[in-house]
Amino acid sequence: MTVLDEPQTVGELLRFWRVLRRLSQLELALEAEVSTKHLSFVETGRAQPSRQLLVHLSNHLDLPIGERNRLLLAGGFAPLYLDQPYNSEAMLPLRESLRRLLDAHLPNPALIVDGLWNLIDANAAASLLWAGVAPDLLKPPMNMLRLSVHPGGLPSISSMTAACSLPLIHQLKRRSRDTADDALAELLDEVEPYLPDAPPTAAAQQPMVTLDLKTRLGPVRLFTLIATIGAPLEVTAASLAIETFLPANTTSADRLQQLMS
């Protein structure tokens, strides 16, 4: 079965996501407890689905919230979720809360990226992560994934190599497939030439990947934590990730404190 390149109607969209999830009409109908005949008629345009049915099928197909909106709009219904720019008035409470979170992490670097890993916001300590990298990599929108693997990026000012980003890149590849995100797939294709031909095979010597960042006070050893919003009700908010760089030892913690003071 061929997946449609540009699904537009509600039936085409349902078929696109059903095929992407590798479900037959019978499997989806049984899982969602709907009539196979009615599901077939909806996909072919012979029947008009209700709003309740589209929401129900969206849940069973595990659609991204932006695609749930798109499906409802294609069916002639109002979208279920908000969809606002990050700098809009509606997003002000979230922006302010995330800004307080970033500042609370000081003196540790912390930043926010969107679904394409473009930098949205950062605290003052985050500038340590790009002090001295190639100027071309700092042009907006600054992409933190590109910065982490490009030879002129983080690898040029730290012990980080492109191989350090393999777990994240593998996770993003799965996301790009599961969400049919062409823009994310294009970004991953762009950075893939920087990755090693084969994954590291040496036995792990510590519980997490670390990087030694060069600073004027000496190396600072860091590891990262990545968090997302637990229950987003807005398309932009659903794509945000908060990455915090924490010191891996006492010496690094002390140096971060001195650098920020």
Coordinates of C-alpha atoms in Angstrom, one line a residue:
M1 CA 0.0 0.0 0.0
T2 CA 1.4 3.4 -1.0
V3 CA 1.2 6.2 1.5
L4 CA -0.2 9.4 -0.1
D5 CA 2.5 12.1 -0.5
E6 CA 0.2 15.1 0.3
P7 CA -2.9 14.0 2.1
Q8 CA -5.5 16.7 2.2
T9 CA -9.0 15.3 2.9
V10 CA -10.0 13.8 6.2
G11 CA -10.1 10.4 4.5
E12 CA -6.6 10.8 3.0
L13 CA -5.2 11.9 6.3
L14 CA -6.7 9.0 8.2
R15 CA -5.3 6.6 5.6
F16 CA -1.9 8.2 5.7
W17 CA -1.6 7.9 9.5
R18 CA -3.1 4.4 9.5
V19 CA -0.6 3.2 7.0
L20 CA 2.3 5.0 8.8
R21 CA 1.3 3.1 11.9
R22 CA 1.3 -0.1 9.9
L23 CA -2.3 -0.9 10.6
S24 CA -4.9 -2.4 8.3
Q25 CA -8.4 -1.0 8.2
L26 CA -9.5 -4.1 10.1
E27 CA -6.8 -3.7 12.8
L28 CA -7.6 -0.1 13.4
A29 CA -11.4 -0.8 13.4
L30 CA -11.0 -3.6 15.9
E31 CA -8.6 -1.5 18.1
A32 CA -10.9 1.5 18.1
E33 CA -14.1 -0.5 18.2
V34 CA -15.6 1.1 15.1
S35 CA -17.3 -0.5 12.1
T36 CA -14.7 -1.6 9.4
K37 CA -17.3 -0.6 6.8
H38 CA -17.7 2.9 8.2
L39 CA -14.0 3.4 8.5
S40 CA -13.6 2.4 4.9
F41 CA -16.3 4.8 3.8
V42 CA -14.7 7.6 5.8
E43 CA -11.3 7.0 4.1
T44 CA -12.8 6.9 0.6
G45 CA -14.9 10.0 1.3
R46 CA -18.3 8.1 1.1
A47 CA -19.1 9.0 4.7
Q48 CA -18.6 12.1 6.8
P49 CA -17.1 11.4 10.2
S50 CA -18.3 13.1 13.4
R51 CA -16.0 15.2 15.5
Q52 CA -16.2 12.5 18.2
L53 CA -15.0 9.8 15.8
L54 CA -12.1 11.9 14.6
V55 CA -10.9 12.6 18.1
H56 CA -11.4 8.9 19.0
L57 CA -9.3 7.7 16.0
S58 CA -6.6 10.4 16.7
N59 CA -6.1 8.9 20.1
H60 CA -5.8 5.3 18.7
L61 CA -3.4 6.5 16.0
D62 CA -1.4 8.5 18.5
L63 CA -1.3 11.6 16.3
P64 CA 0.8 14.6 17.3
I65 CA -1.5 17.3 18.5
G66 CA -0.8 19.5 15.5
E67 CA -1.9 16.7 13.2
R68 CA -5.0 16.2 15.4
N69 CA -5.9 19.8 14.7
R70 CA -5.3 19.3 11.0
L71 CA -7.5 16.2 10.9
L72 CA -10.4 18.1 12.6
L73 CA -10.0 21.0 10.3
A74 CA -10.1 18.7 7.3
G75 CA -13.3 17.3 8.7
G76 CA -14.9 20.7 9.0
F77 CA -14.5 21.0 12.8
A78 CA -12.7 23.5 15.0
P79 CA -9.3 22.4 16.2
L80 CA -8.9 20.9 19.6
Y81 CA -5.6 22.4 20.6
L82 CA -4.1 25.9 20.7
D83 CA -1.6 26.8 18.0
Q84 CA 0.3 30.0 18.8
P85 CA 3.8 31.5 18.2
Y86 CA 6.1 31.2 21.2
N87 CA 6.3 35.0 21.5
S88 CA 2.5 35.5 21.4
E89 CA 0.5 37.0 24.2
A90 CA -1.3 33.6 24.9
M91 CA 2.1 32.0 25.6
L92 CA 3.3 34.7 28.0
P93 CA 2.6 32.7 31.2
L94 CA 4.5 29.7 29.8
R95 CA 7.4 31.9 28.6
E96 CA 7.7 33.5 32.1
S97 CA 7.6 30.2 33.9
L98 CA 10.3 28.7 31.6
R99 CA 12.4 31.8 32.0
R100 CA 12.3 31.4 35.7
L101 CA 13.2 27.8 35.3
L102 CA 16.3 28.7 33.2
D103 CA 17.5 31.3 35.6
A104 CA 16.9 28.9 38.6
H105 CA 19.5 26.5 37.0
L106 CA 22.3 29.1 37.2
P107 CA 25.2 28.8 37.3
N108 CA 24.5 25.7 35.2
P109 CA 23.9 26.3 31.5
A110 CA 20.2 25.7 30.5
L111 CA 18.4 26.3 27.3
I112 CA 15.1 25.7 25.4
V113 CA 14.8 24.4 21.9
D114 CA 11.9 23.8 19.5
G115 CA 11.1 20.6 17.7
L116 CA 13.9 21.2 15.2
W117 CA 16.3 21.9 18.0
N118 CA 16.5 25.6 17.2
L119 CA 17.4 27.7 20.2
I120 CA 14.4 29.5 21.7
D121 CA 15.7 30.8 24.9
A122 CA 18.7 30.3 27.3
N123 CA 20.2 31.5 30.5
A124 CA 23.4 33.5 30.8
A125 CA 25.5 30.4 31.5
A126 CA 24.5 28.8 28.3
S127 CA 26.8 31.2 26.4
L128 CA 29.7 29.0 27.6
L129 CA 28.5 26.4 25.2
W130 CA 29.1 28.5 22.1
A131 CA 31.9 30.8 23.1
G132 CA 34.5 30.4 20.4
V133 CA 32.6 28.3 18.0
A134 CA 32.5 29.0 14.2
P135 CA 30.5 32.3 13.7
D136 CA 28.4 30.8 10.9
L137 CA 26.9 28.4 13.5
L138 CA 25.6 31.3 15.6
K139 CA 23.5 32.8 12.8
P140 CA 19.8 32.7 13.8
P141 CA 18.0 30.5 14.1
M142 CA 20.9 28.8 16.0
N143 CA 20.5 25.1 15.8
M144 CA 21.8 23.2 18.9
L145 CA 21.9 19.8 17.1
R146 CA 24.0 21.2 14.3
L147 CA 26.2 23.0 16.9
S148 CA 26.8 19.7 18.8
V149 CA 28.1 17.7 15.8
H150 CA 29.6 20.2 13.4
P151 CA 33.5 20.2 13.7
G152 CA 33.4 24.0 14.2
G153 CA 30.8 23.8 17.0
L154 CA 30.9 22.2 20.4
P155 CA 33.6 19.6 19.3
S156 CA 36.0 22.6 18.7
I157 CA 35.7 23.9 22.3
S158 CA 35.1 20.7 24.2
S159 CA 35.9 17.0 24.3
M160 CA 32.5 16.4 22.7
T161 CA 32.5 14.4 19.4
A162 CA 29.6 13.7 17.0
A163 CA 29.4 10.2 18.5
C164 CA 28.2 11.8 21.8
S165 CA 25.0 12.9 20.0
L166 CA 24.2 9.5 18.6
P167 CA 21.5 8.6 21.3
L168 CA 19.7 11.9 20.7
I169 CA 19.9 11.6 16.9
H170 CA 18.6 8.1 17.0
Q171 CA 15.7 9.3 19.2
L172 CA 15.0 12.2 16.8
K173 CA 15.1 9.8 13.8
R174 CA 12.3 7.7 15.5
R175 CA 10.4 10.9 16.1
S176 CA 10.7 12.1 12.5
R177 CA 9.3 8.7 11.3
D178 CA 6.5 8.5 13.9
T179 CA 5.4 12.1 13.3
A180 CA 6.1 12.3 9.5
D181 CA 8.2 15.4 10.2
D182 CA 9.9 16.1 6.9
A183 CA 11.8 19.2 8.3
L184 CA 13.3 17.2 11.1
A185 CA 14.2 14.4 8.7
E186 CA 16.0 17.0 6.5
L187 CA 18.0 18.3 9.5
L188 CA 19.0 14.8 10.4
D189 CA 20.1 14.1 6.8
E190 CA 22.2 17.3 7.0
V191 CA 24.1 16.3 10.2
E192 CA 24.5 12.6 9.4
P193 CA 27.8 13.1 7.5
Y194 CA 29.4 14.3 10.7
L195 CA 28.5 11.1 12.5
P196 CA 30.9 8.1 12.8
D197 CA 30.5 5.3 10.4
A198 CA 30.0 2.8 13.2
P199 CA 28.7 3.3 16.8
P200 CA 31.2 3.1 19.6
T201 CA 31.9 -0.4 20.9
A202 CA 34.0 0.3 24.0
A203 CA 32.5 -0.8 27.3
A204 CA 30.9 2.1 29.3
Q205 CA 33.0 3.4 32.1
Q206 CA 30.5 5.8 33.7
P207 CA 26.7 6.1 33.9
M208 CA 26.3 8.9 31.4
V209 CA 28.0 10.7 28.5
T210 CA 30.0 13.7 29.6
L211 CA 31.9 16.5 27.9
D212 CA 34.8 18.6 29.1
L213 CA 34.1 22.2 28.1
K214 CA 37.0 24.5 27.7
T215 CA 36.7 27.7 29.9
R216 CA 39.1 30.4 31.1
L217 CA 39.3 28.7 34.5
G218 CA 40.0 25.2 33.0
P219 CA 37.9 22.3 31.8
V220 CA 34.3 21.9 33.1
R221 CA 32.9 18.4 32.9
L222 CA 29.1 18.4 32.1
F223 CA 26.3 16.0 31.4
T224 CA 22.9 16.8 30.1
L225 CA 19.3 16.4 31.2
I226 CA 16.4 16.9 28.7
A227 CA 12.9 17.6 29.8
T228 CA 9.6 18.3 28.0
I229 CA 6.2 19.7 29.1
G230 CA 4.2 16.9 30.6
A231 CA 0.7 17.6 29.3
P232 CA 0.8 20.2 26.5
L233 CA -2.4 21.7 25.1
E234 CA -0.7 23.9 22.5
V235 CA 1.2 22.8 19.4
T236 CA 4.4 24.9 20.0
A237 CA 4.5 23.9 23.6
A238 CA 4.4 20.2 22.7
S239 CA 7.6 20.5 20.7
L240 CA 9.7 22.3 23.3
A241 CA 12.6 20.7 25.1
I242 CA 14.5 22.1 28.1
E243 CA 18.1 20.9 28.1
T244 CA 20.2 21.5 31.3
F245 CA 24.0 21.0 31.5
L246 CA 24.9 19.8 35.0
P247 CA 28.4 19.6 36.5
A248 CA 29.7 16.0 36.7
N249 CA 32.0 16.7 39.6
T250 CA 32.7 19.1 42.4
T251 CA 35.5 20.9 40.6
S252 CA 33.3 21.6 37.6
A253 CA 30.5 22.9 39.9
D254 CA 32.9 25.3 41.6
R255 CA 34.2 26.5 38.3
L256 CA 30.7 27.2 37.0
Q257 CA 30.0 29.2 40.1
Q258 CA 33.1 31.2 39.6
L259 CA 32.5 31.8 36.0
M260 CA 29.0 33.1 36.7
S261 CA 30.0 35.3 39.6

